[in-house]
XYZ file of C-alpha atoms in Angstrom:
694
model
C 70.484 34.488 62.644
C 72.387 33.929 59.478
C 70.758 33.229 56.190
C 73.555 30.777 55.510
C 71.997 28.379 57.996
C 68.946 27.876 55.679
C 68.636 25.110 53.128
C 66.658 26.865 50.392
C 65.417 25.433 47.100
C 67.169 26.965 44.183
C 63.928 27.058 42.125
C 60.513 27.573 43.659
C 57.280 26.828 41.843
C 53.754 26.971 43.157
C 53.246 23.385 41.881
C 55.845 21.994 44.275
C 56.185 24.590 46.992
C 54.338 27.011 49.217
C 56.348 30.185 48.436
C 55.503 31.842 51.747
C 56.150 28.803 53.991
C 59.090 27.386 52.048
C 60.834 30.642 51.235
C 59.466 33.984 52.459
C 58.759 33.158 56.110
C 62.176 31.479 56.880
C 64.142 34.109 54.996
C 62.234 37.015 56.571
C 62.898 35.565 60.050
C 66.667 35.889 59.394
C 66.815 38.997 57.295
C 67.678 42.527 58.324
C 67.059 44.243 54.930
C 64.349 43.339 52.406
C 64.391 45.126 49.059
C 61.844 44.040 46.419
C 60.406 45.338 43.140
C 57.177 43.551 42.009
C 54.396 43.979 39.509
C 51.413 43.446 41.851
C 50.837 43.748 45.533
C 47.716 42.634 47.389
C 46.396 42.402 50.858
C 46.314 38.591 50.584
C 50.096 38.315 50.460
C 50.507 40.547 53.496
C 48.031 38.265 55.326
C 49.798 35.093 54.230
C 53.298 36.440 55.164
C 52.188 38.035 58.427
C 54.214 35.692 60.608
C 57.465 36.274 58.717
C 56.890 40.014 58.537
C 56.203 40.216 62.346
C 59.449 38.397 63.122
C 61.264 40.617 60.582
C 59.913 43.671 62.424
C 60.833 42.339 65.898
C 64.420 41.674 64.680
C 64.790 45.331 63.601
C 64.428 44.596 59.925
C 63.841 47.349 57.352
C 61.918 46.752 54.116
C 61.939 48.855 50.932
C 59.346 47.949 48.249
C 58.872 49.267 44.767
C 55.335 48.171 43.774
C 52.801 48.786 41.062
C 49.031 49.017 41.252
C 47.002 46.887 38.803
C 46.553 49.054 35.738
C 44.416 48.108 32.713
C 45.297 49.311 29.257
C 42.430 51.858 29.496
C 43.671 53.041 32.891
C 47.182 53.470 31.527
C 45.940 55.584 28.520
C 43.871 57.728 30.901
C 47.017 58.620 32.904
C 48.620 60.221 29.823
C 48.494 63.707 28.343
C 49.901 63.979 24.782
C 51.477 60.590 25.072
C 53.276 61.293 28.360
C 52.416 60.306 31.897
C 50.726 63.147 33.772
C 52.103 63.294 37.374
C 48.846 64.908 38.591
C 46.663 62.189 37.035
C 48.936 59.388 38.351
C 48.871 60.837 41.891
C 45.049 60.801 41.797
C 45.003 57.233 40.490
C 47.510 56.045 43.117
C 45.589 57.779 45.933
C 42.406 55.887 44.812
C 44.484 52.666 44.763
C 45.416 53.213 48.434
C 41.706 53.753 49.253
C 40.854 50.512 47.443
C 43.598 48.596 49.229
C 42.453 49.887 52.613
C 38.826 48.915 51.933
C 39.808 45.367 51.010
C 42.005 44.782 54.112
C 40.712 43.130 57.222
C 40.922 45.415 60.299
C 43.761 43.258 61.709
C 45.766 43.529 58.511
C 45.167 47.322 58.287
C 46.557 47.651 61.773
C 49.564 45.448 61.010
C 50.414 47.420 57.849
C 49.853 50.678 59.752
C 52.313 49.658 62.440
C 54.893 48.592 59.847
C 54.639 51.988 58.295
C 54.453 53.946 61.595
C 57.493 52.188 63.065
C 59.497 52.644 59.889
C 59.791 48.938 59.233
C 58.294 49.312 55.784
C 58.983 52.036 53.240
C 57.533 51.802 49.744
C 57.288 53.706 46.515
C 55.013 53.181 43.501
C 56.568 52.548 40.104
C 54.749 53.089 36.800
C 56.402 52.399 33.438
C 56.895 55.296 31.047
C 58.531 56.096 27.677
C 58.302 52.995 25.429
C 56.881 50.792 28.193
C 53.232 50.468 29.203
C 51.024 48.534 31.546
C 52.254 47.352 34.870
C 55.810 47.243 36.150
C 57.045 43.748 35.198
C 60.076 43.590 37.502
C 59.700 40.687 39.912
C 62.894 40.460 41.889
C 64.097 41.080 45.358
C 67.015 40.681 47.705
C 67.324 39.857 51.430
C 70.391 40.757 53.486
C 71.173 39.491 56.979
C 73.153 41.222 59.668
C 76.336 39.456 58.516
C 76.056 40.808 54.969
C 74.976 37.456 53.386
C 72.303 37.792 50.721
C 69.494 35.760 49.213
C 68.067 37.074 45.933
C 65.179 35.894 43.840
C 63.880 36.595 40.324
C 60.964 35.221 38.329
C 57.230 35.475 37.833
C 56.212 35.753 41.516
C 54.090 38.712 42.549
C 53.060 39.673 46.082
C 49.461 38.620 45.459
C 48.918 35.859 47.978
C 46.845 32.703 47.386
C 49.967 30.879 46.216
C 48.116 27.878 44.908
C 45.715 29.787 42.577
C 48.241 30.691 39.837
C 51.267 28.850 38.376
C 54.219 31.057 39.387
C 57.920 30.377 39.775
C 61.115 32.116 40.693
C 64.793 31.284 40.966
C 66.754 31.673 44.245
C 70.402 32.901 44.479
C 72.483 32.596 47.620
C 75.753 34.575 47.816
C 77.652 31.787 49.385
C 76.800 28.935 46.957
C 78.608 30.137 43.799
C 80.247 33.125 42.119
C 77.394 33.129 39.568
C 74.820 33.542 42.381
C 76.951 36.318 43.917
C 77.049 38.117 40.558
C 73.273 37.673 40.127
C 72.669 39.244 43.530
C 75.037 42.131 42.727
C 72.930 42.836 39.619
C 69.593 42.500 41.457
C 70.847 44.878 44.209
C 72.160 47.368 41.624
C 68.918 47.230 39.650
C 66.787 47.867 42.703
C 69.083 50.658 43.835
C 68.574 52.422 40.459
C 64.768 52.053 40.745
C 64.679 53.254 44.361
C 66.773 56.352 43.646
C 64.716 57.183 40.586
C 67.535 56.637 38.126
C 65.711 54.061 35.916
C 64.730 56.179 32.794
C 61.730 53.923 32.053
C 60.133 54.083 35.480
C 58.197 56.891 37.001
C 58.523 56.778 40.788
C 55.980 58.188 43.197
C 56.240 58.347 47.028
C 53.061 58.151 49.064
C 52.014 61.360 50.765
C 51.243 61.475 54.469
C 47.578 61.984 53.449
C 47.660 58.716 51.468
C 48.935 56.808 54.427
C 46.881 58.522 57.119
C 44.079 55.967 57.270
C 46.637 53.089 57.749
C 48.534 54.944 60.392
C 45.302 55.959 62.218
C 44.329 52.292 62.342
C 47.617 51.504 64.039
C 47.371 54.343 66.515
C 43.977 53.091 67.570
C 45.176 49.581 68.230
C 47.969 47.835 70.125
C 51.163 46.971 68.256
C 50.934 43.580 66.603
C 54.545 42.773 67.369
C 57.024 43.951 70.011
C 59.778 46.227 68.708
C 61.150 47.312 72.062
C 63.711 45.019 73.764
C 63.845 44.525 77.534
C 65.995 46.785 79.618
C 69.008 44.501 79.203
C 68.861 42.476 75.987
C 70.064 38.907 76.286
C 72.548 39.520 73.519
C 74.186 42.774 72.275
C 72.401 44.816 69.666
C 73.228 47.867 67.510
C 71.472 50.921 69.059
C 68.812 52.433 66.841
C 70.364 55.877 66.846
C 73.354 54.634 64.926
C 71.091 53.353 62.088
C 69.263 54.790 59.137
C 66.620 52.554 57.686
C 67.963 49.732 59.877
C 71.489 49.890 58.532
C 74.741 51.758 59.102
C 76.096 54.057 56.408
C 76.870 52.384 53.108
C 80.627 52.413 53.469
C 80.393 51.017 56.990
C 78.176 48.138 55.838
C 80.622 47.532 52.946
C 83.527 47.294 55.312
C 81.718 44.830 57.611
C 80.623 42.680 54.751
C 84.111 42.480 53.249
C 85.594 41.747 56.678
C 83.198 38.757 56.996
C 83.915 37.666 53.466
C 87.584 37.657 54.417
C 86.919 35.177 57.166
C 86.826 37.755 59.950
C 90.219 39.339 59.162
C 91.257 42.657 57.751
C 91.943 46.347 58.322
C 89.393 49.117 58.099
C 91.070 52.285 56.851
C 88.580 54.936 57.892
C 89.192 58.681 58.125
C 88.971 60.218 61.581
C 85.296 61.114 62.263
C 83.693 58.493 60.014
C 82.556 56.088 62.734
C 85.352 53.503 63.216
C 84.236 52.488 66.690
C 80.560 52.046 65.771
C 81.525 50.097 62.640
C 83.778 47.850 64.672
C 81.248 47.314 67.446
C 78.607 46.425 64.842
C 80.986 43.858 63.286
C 81.728 42.487 66.771
C 77.980 42.211 67.535
C 77.227 40.346 64.269
C 80.174 38.029 64.768
C 79.007 37.284 68.318
C 75.564 36.441 66.978
C 77.140 34.138 64.354
C 79.210 32.351 66.978
C 76.188 32.108 69.369
C 74.053 30.458 66.630
C 76.666 27.703 66.518
C 76.431 27.352 70.352
C 79.923 28.819 70.684
C 81.552 31.284 73.009
C 83.573 34.382 72.050
C 86.295 36.312 73.880
C 86.502 39.856 72.498
C 89.785 41.665 73.123
C 89.994 45.344 72.305
C 93.311 47.203 72.582
C 93.748 51.004 72.381
C 96.774 53.301 72.821
C 95.383 55.457 75.659
C 93.201 55.193 78.765
C 90.769 57.864 77.617
C 90.230 55.852 74.481
C 89.578 52.723 76.540
C 86.971 54.594 78.508
C 85.364 55.873 75.362
C 85.246 52.349 73.943
C 83.717 51.006 77.158
C 80.942 53.629 77.078
C 80.006 52.823 73.464
C 80.289 49.058 74.052
C 77.841 49.350 76.894
C 75.404 51.107 74.572
C 75.569 47.975 72.442
C 74.805 45.757 75.478
C 78.319 44.518 76.198
C 79.752 44.547 79.722
C 83.440 45.201 79.215
C 86.239 44.654 81.715
C 88.871 47.457 81.651
C 92.301 45.877 81.857
C 94.840 48.569 82.722
C 96.322 50.241 85.766
C 97.041 48.097 88.832
C 96.867 44.446 87.978
C 94.912 43.732 91.143
C 92.131 46.057 89.931
C 91.232 43.921 86.895
C 92.967 40.490 87.004
C 90.474 38.691 89.281
C 87.444 40.039 87.317
C 89.141 39.051 84.068
C 89.754 35.521 85.228
C 86.266 35.169 86.581
C 84.652 36.219 83.279
C 86.847 33.847 81.327
C 85.935 30.971 83.672
C 82.215 31.773 83.045
C 83.010 31.616 79.341
C 84.713 28.178 79.632
C 81.811 26.788 81.664
C 79.301 28.275 79.221
C 77.630 30.346 81.927
C 78.319 33.291 79.649
C 78.265 33.284 75.855
C 80.768 36.164 75.460
C 83.164 38.416 77.315
C 84.822 41.726 76.302
C 88.159 42.793 77.604
C 89.452 46.313 76.852
C 93.207 46.961 77.413
C 95.642 49.762 76.558
C 98.497 48.676 74.342
C 101.014 48.748 77.245
C 98.921 46.452 79.511
C 98.040 44.198 76.596
C 101.793 43.595 75.991
C 102.580 42.946 79.644
C 102.903 39.443 81.086
C 99.793 39.414 83.331
C 97.387 40.111 80.476
C 99.292 37.814 78.079
C 99.084 35.052 80.674
C 95.342 35.492 81.223
C 94.536 35.563 77.535
C 96.899 32.703 76.821
C 94.921 30.479 79.187
C 91.863 30.689 77.040
C 91.803 28.380 73.992
C 88.300 29.208 72.562
C 87.212 31.704 69.915
C 89.043 35.071 70.250
C 88.335 38.221 68.282
C 91.161 40.744 68.548
C 90.356 44.351 67.749
C 93.216 46.818 67.444
C 92.064 50.489 67.483
C 94.531 52.992 66.103
C 96.195 49.863 64.793
C 99.195 51.783 63.331
C 100.486 52.041 66.941
C 100.674 48.237 67.068
C 103.381 48.103 64.386
C 106.268 48.696 66.816
C 108.313 45.431 67.329
C 107.355 45.079 71.018
C 103.659 45.352 70.184
C 103.793 43.081 67.161
C 105.311 40.343 69.356
C 102.488 40.666 71.822
C 99.604 40.301 69.418
C 97.685 37.050 70.187
C 98.386 34.512 67.514
C 95.614 32.334 68.751
C 92.993 34.897 67.775
C 90.974 33.387 64.880
C 89.254 36.718 64.144
C 91.244 39.907 63.816
C 90.054 43.512 63.053
C 92.422 46.505 62.683
C 91.098 50.096 62.770
C 93.149 53.070 61.576
C 92.962 56.398 59.797
C 96.653 56.001 58.787
C 97.448 52.415 57.856
C 101.058 53.114 56.729
C 103.572 53.637 59.482
C 105.758 56.642 58.780
C 109.312 55.529 57.896
C 108.576 51.928 59.017
C 107.782 49.698 56.097
C 108.607 46.633 58.172
C 106.106 47.609 60.865
C 103.398 48.296 58.213
C 103.972 44.865 56.641
C 103.903 43.302 60.075
C 100.452 44.769 60.737
C 99.134 43.456 57.427
C 100.591 40.021 58.087
C 98.768 39.923 61.393
C 95.436 41.574 60.696
C 95.153 40.924 56.953
C 94.912 43.270 54.069
C 92.866 46.528 54.042
C 89.229 45.531 53.387
C 87.808 49.046 53.391
C 89.585 52.102 52.132
C 87.534 55.196 53.175
C 90.009 58.001 53.537
C 89.445 61.761 53.976
C 88.801 62.394 50.257
C 85.910 59.932 50.220
C 84.624 61.100 53.572
C 84.526 64.761 52.522
C 82.993 64.042 49.047
C 80.430 61.730 50.756
C 79.408 64.471 53.133
C 80.474 62.628 56.256
C 83.184 65.151 57.064
C 82.749 68.854 56.369
C 84.588 70.790 53.659
C 87.426 73.064 54.572
C 89.452 76.118 53.502
C 93.159 75.847 53.854
C 95.426 78.900 54.399
C 99.207 78.372 54.511
C 100.817 80.982 56.664
C 104.451 81.465 55.557
C 106.956 82.472 58.206
C 110.775 82.632 58.274
C 113.311 81.618 60.794
C 115.203 84.593 62.226
C 118.955 84.784 61.731
C 119.839 82.959 64.938
C 117.336 80.191 64.186
C 118.574 79.903 60.657
C 122.223 79.462 61.843
C 121.192 76.873 64.391
C 119.124 75.003 61.787
C 122.075 74.946 59.389
C 124.464 73.720 62.131
C 122.008 70.944 63.197
C 121.507 69.938 59.547
C 125.288 69.620 59.026
C 125.642 67.337 62.116
C 122.604 65.301 61.038
C 124.143 64.874 57.571
C 127.390 63.526 59.040
C 125.532 61.079 61.318
C 123.230 59.678 58.704
C 125.880 57.563 57.024
C 127.370 56.409 60.310
C 124.006 55.476 61.840
C 123.146 53.277 58.875
C 126.111 50.987 59.457
C 125.570 47.642 61.374
C 126.224 47.820 65.091
C 126.368 51.607 64.979
C 125.633 53.414 68.242
C 124.868 56.631 66.421
C 121.096 56.031 65.964
C 120.044 57.487 69.280
C 122.291 60.526 68.815
C 120.891 61.076 65.331
C 117.305 60.841 66.683
C 117.983 63.416 69.367
C 119.331 65.822 66.726
C 116.318 65.322 64.457
C 113.929 66.046 67.381
C 115.916 69.173 68.300
C 115.743 70.481 64.728
C 112.005 69.741 64.483
C 111.364 71.580 67.704
C 113.380 74.553 66.444
C 110.974 74.798 63.451
C 108.001 74.233 65.633
C 108.772 77.149 67.990
C 110.018 79.632 65.328
C 109.788 83.031 66.951
C 107.957 84.635 64.004
C 104.908 82.329 64.443
C 103.367 83.861 67.519
C 103.123 87.451 66.182
C 101.434 86.008 63.007
C 99.021 84.039 65.236
C 98.048 87.150 67.238
C 97.490 89.106 63.999
C 95.257 86.371 62.525
C 93.243 86.007 65.708
C 92.638 89.791 65.717
C 91.467 89.475 62.059
C 89.173 86.594 63.030
C 87.240 88.922 65.197
C 84.615 86.910 67.110
C 86.840 84.006 68.155
C 85.098 80.788 69.200
C 85.518 77.038 68.866
C 89.138 77.517 67.910
C 91.997 74.961 68.316
C 95.589 76.025 68.432
C 98.148 73.191 68.025
C 101.503 73.994 69.611
C 104.838 72.166 69.799
C 106.209 70.511 72.897
C 109.392 72.630 73.033
C 110.662 74.925 75.832
C 112.565 78.159 75.780
C 114.303 79.583 78.823
C 112.638 76.835 80.924
C 109.076 77.863 79.830
C 106.866 75.604 77.684
C 106.038 77.074 74.293
C 102.336 76.387 74.849
C 102.407 78.480 78.068
C 104.053 81.381 76.248
C 101.384 81.181 73.514
C 98.565 80.961 76.123
C 99.901 84.020 77.911
C 99.920 86.085 74.750
C 96.551 84.908 73.550
C 95.027 85.685 76.944
C 96.727 88.938 77.804
C 96.994 90.637 74.415
C 93.609 89.550 73.056
C 91.623 88.888 76.228
C 90.424 85.542 74.965
C 89.101 82.850 77.263
C 91.649 80.183 76.440
C 92.882 77.033 78.186
C 95.601 74.426 77.709
C 94.605 70.875 76.836
C 97.620 68.704 77.628
C 98.682 65.477 79.352
C 98.876 67.439 82.619
C 95.116 67.849 82.814
C 93.369 64.684 84.219
C 90.361 63.027 82.512
C 87.818 64.901 84.599
C 89.459 68.207 83.882
C 89.614 67.446 80.170
C 85.986 66.491 80.108
C 85.053 69.773 81.808
C 87.199 71.805 79.351
C 85.569 70.105 76.291
C 82.078 70.838 77.604
C 82.992 74.497 78.198
C 84.595 74.603 74.722
C 81.462 73.200 73.108
C 79.247 75.705 74.983
C 81.455 78.603 73.988
C 82.621 79.320 77.576
C 86.188 78.690 76.443
C 86.956 80.361 73.112
C 90.214 78.557 72.312
C 91.963 75.378 73.354
C 95.691 75.177 73.068
C 96.911 71.559 72.681
C 100.059 69.623 72.053
C 99.233 66.047 71.270
C 96.236 65.208 73.430
C 93.746 65.986 70.690
C 95.408 63.740 68.149
C 93.729 60.352 68.896
C 90.349 59.578 70.383
C 89.178 62.973 71.605
C 86.089 64.279 69.870
C 85.860 68.055 69.272
C 83.312 68.201 66.442
C 82.297 71.757 67.253
C 85.759 73.024 66.200
C 85.431 75.503 63.346
C 88.941 76.989 63.159
C 92.341 75.444 63.710
C 95.767 77.091 63.817
C 98.597 74.612 63.414
C 101.703 76.196 64.876
C 103.696 73.030 65.009
C 103.441 69.567 63.408
C 105.690 66.588 63.006
C 106.546 65.233 59.605
C 104.618 62.010 60.485
C 101.405 61.855 58.404
C 99.713 60.005 61.309
C 99.744 63.281 63.281
C 98.637 65.792 60.739
C 96.128 63.580 58.971
C 94.353 62.830 62.314
C 94.431 66.471 63.332
C 92.782 67.513 60.156
C 90.125 64.705 60.490
C 89.355 65.872 64.038
C 88.723 69.414 62.851
C 86.549 68.292 59.979
C 84.035 66.382 62.210
C 80.457 67.503 61.448
C 78.297 69.240 64.048
C 75.055 71.124 64.042
C 75.339 74.393 62.107
C 78.875 73.646 60.943
C 79.231 73.543 57.160
C 82.897 74.371 56.757
C 86.147 74.421 58.742
C 89.117 76.800 58.457
C 92.689 75.580 58.783
C 95.624 77.959 59.172
C 98.904 76.106 58.769
C 102.165 77.840 59.817
C 104.855 76.745 57.379
C 108.495 77.709 57.801
C 109.972 78.732 54.493
C 113.372 80.280 53.423
C 113.430 84.037 52.937
C 113.090 84.663 49.139
C 114.885 88.064 49.388
C 117.979 86.364 50.712
C 117.785 83.704 47.992
C 117.553 86.210 45.152
C 121.342 86.596 44.767
C 122.454 83.034 45.550
C 121.657 79.449 44.689
C 119.587 77.567 47.280
C 121.507 75.381 49.662
C 120.708 71.859 50.662
C 119.778 73.196 54.089
C 117.139 75.463 52.639
C 115.794 72.750 50.389
C 115.562 70.250 53.253
C 113.685 72.736 55.368
C 111.121 73.245 52.601
C 110.830 69.530 51.721
C 110.031 68.717 55.311
C 107.037 71.120 55.272
C 105.904 70.249 51.787
C 104.528 66.774 52.593
C 101.909 68.209 55.001
C 101.247 71.233 52.811
C 100.496 69.101 49.731
C 98.253 66.771 51.687
C 96.247 69.643 53.206
C 96.006 71.729 50.033
C 94.883 68.953 47.670
C 91.551 68.312 49.345
C 90.782 71.925 50.317
C 87.990 73.795 48.627
C 90.408 76.531 47.788
C 93.145 74.170 46.645
C 94.106 76.345 43.685
C 94.634 79.430 45.926
C 96.423 77.335 48.505
C 98.818 75.720 46.013
C 99.667 78.997 44.343
C 100.674 80.527 47.742
C 103.812 78.547 47.773
C 104.606 78.100 44.001
C 107.185 80.906 43.894
C 109.214 79.435 46.772
C 109.151 75.978 45.268
C 110.362 77.412 41.966
C 113.238 79.286 43.641
C 114.310 76.046 45.412
C 113.919 73.870 42.333
C 111.218 71.871 44.103
C 108.318 72.231 41.611
C 108.142 68.425 41.312
C 107.544 68.038 45.069
C-alpha cells in the first residue's frame, strides 16, 4: 500500500498523540524500507510497536537502525584512552549492553527480535560520538519508503524508548508529496542517514554487532515459532518481486532511482540502462508496484509488453511468471492467442481479474488483430516497450497505443542511428529519459565487468581497395540525387551502402589474423566471434570462418544464427556455458536479448556503423558471471595501408573508410582499462589521414 494514502499529522507530540498508534504503526504497515538514527533504544518501544513491525516484516520490509546505548558521562570517559575512544573498550561495553537488553526483554519480545534479525528484516549498527562530541548520539531522525518510492521522514526529540506518555517528546513529519520543502527535508535526512550507515560521519564511531553478540537473540528465535509469516502461499494473490532479485529488500540503487523517477513523472519515461544491468527486472518491479497502486484504488490494469523478437517475448514471460503474473503471448497464428486475449480482457472489464499482462512482438503489436483487441479496452493501460529504439520506425510509432495512460520505454541505446525524427517520436510518446545508466556508470559501479580492448588493424587487398573506391564514387554521386524530393535513388543508394559495408566486413585479411590470435590465446573457451552476413562464391562468410576455426585449430565451435531454432539455441548456450563448445560464431542473434554472461573473449570481425549494434554487443560481453573479473575484446578494424600513403596525400575514399571505423573504435577504447594503449594503436594512421580531431 502507498504511504500517500495516509493522513498524517505534520507535528506529533506526546501531549496530543500516541506516537506508535498515530504514526509508527500505520506508516510501518505501508513501508518497505525503514531507516532510523536515534539516541536511545529500549525493549518497551519494540513491545509497543510490535504490531506495526510484524506487518512490516510480512510485507517484506527491511529496516536499518543506527542506535546508541545509554551512556553516562562516567561511562563515556571510561571508554577512552588518551582522550580517544578505544575500540576494544567500546566493543566490551556494547556487548554488555546487548546482555542487559536481552535480560530486560520478555521471552516473547526476545523471540520477535530474534526472528527480525534471523530473517534479515532488521539490521542495526551502534553509533557512539567521538572527536569533539560526547555522551549519547543525539540524532533523532528517520525515513520510511514505500514500494512506489514515496517517503515519510521525521525529525525531533523522539527516541525509541516506548512508554509514550511518560515523557514530553515531539517530532515533525515530512511527506514527499506535500511540498518541495518536505521533499528537500527528506533528501537531507536520507543523505544524513546514508553517511552514518556507511561510516562516513567523522564525528560518529560505528560498530556492527558480532554474531556472538546476537547469538542469544537468534537462539531464542530458533527455539520458537516465527511470530509473523514471511512466506507467501504458492500463488500470491498479487504479483511480488522475487527475493533473489533483492538486497536488503530493495533493488540496486540505480534501479530504485529509475522506478522512483518514473513514478514521479506520472508513470511515463524512458530507462536508459546498459545491456546487462537488469532492465527487465527493473521494469517488472515498476509494473508490480504500479499494479499495487492501481489495485489500492480498486482499479484494473492492462499491461502490454512489446519486444522485437520471439525469444525475447519468451524470456519476458518466464521472468514475469516469477513475479506472479500470468502473461498471454500474442504472436504467431492469431487463432493461437486471440481468444485467450479477449477472455482475459473480459475478466478485467467484469472485475473478475484485477490485472492482465499481454506480451507481443513488435510486428504482431502493430497488426490489426492486436490493435483491435487492445482498442476495445478503455481502462488503465500500461505500455512497456522493450528495446524501445526499435519502435522509432514510422510504422511502429503509428501503432503505439495513444490510450495508454502509463508508458515505460527500455533501451540501452536511446538515440536511433541517423534518425533524429524517430528518436524525437519515441520521446514524445514515452516521455523523456528518467534514468541514464550507461556502460560507463555500469562498469564503474561494478555491475558490468572491466575489459581490455585490442584494435586489430587489417588492410583491404588491392582488389578490395579498388572495389571500395568504385562503390564510394557511385555512392558519392547518388547522395545528392537521393536527397531531392520525390527521388527514387534512395533504395539504390542503400543497396550500395550495404554492399560497401559487407565488403569491409568480409575483408580477406581478417580470417588469417583471427587464426593467429586464437593460436596465441592458447586454451580457447567461452569465446564469441561476431561475423558479417556476407557471402562469397555462394558460401556464407560465417561458414568459411567456422570451417577454418574447426579444421585448422581443432576447436569445438558452432554457429549461432537465425537458422537455429529456439531449442537448438538453448542447447548451444548450455554447452557453451559448460565449456563443451569453445567458441560460438554469430551474426546478429546475440545482439538483443540473449544472455551469455560466461563470455570472456570476443572477436569482432564485422560490425555495422550503427551504435545500437556495437554498444549492445559490448554490453553482452561485459555481463558478470562467477569467476569472471575481466573481458577481452579484439576488434578488427580496416585501415588504409600507411606504406602506400607515405608518398601521396590521403584521398576522400581512404578518409571515409577510416571515419566509418573510428566511431566504434573511439566508443570501445574510451572505457577500456587499457584505453591509453588502445588509443595510441591508431594515432599514426589518424595523423596521416588528418583525422586527429575524430
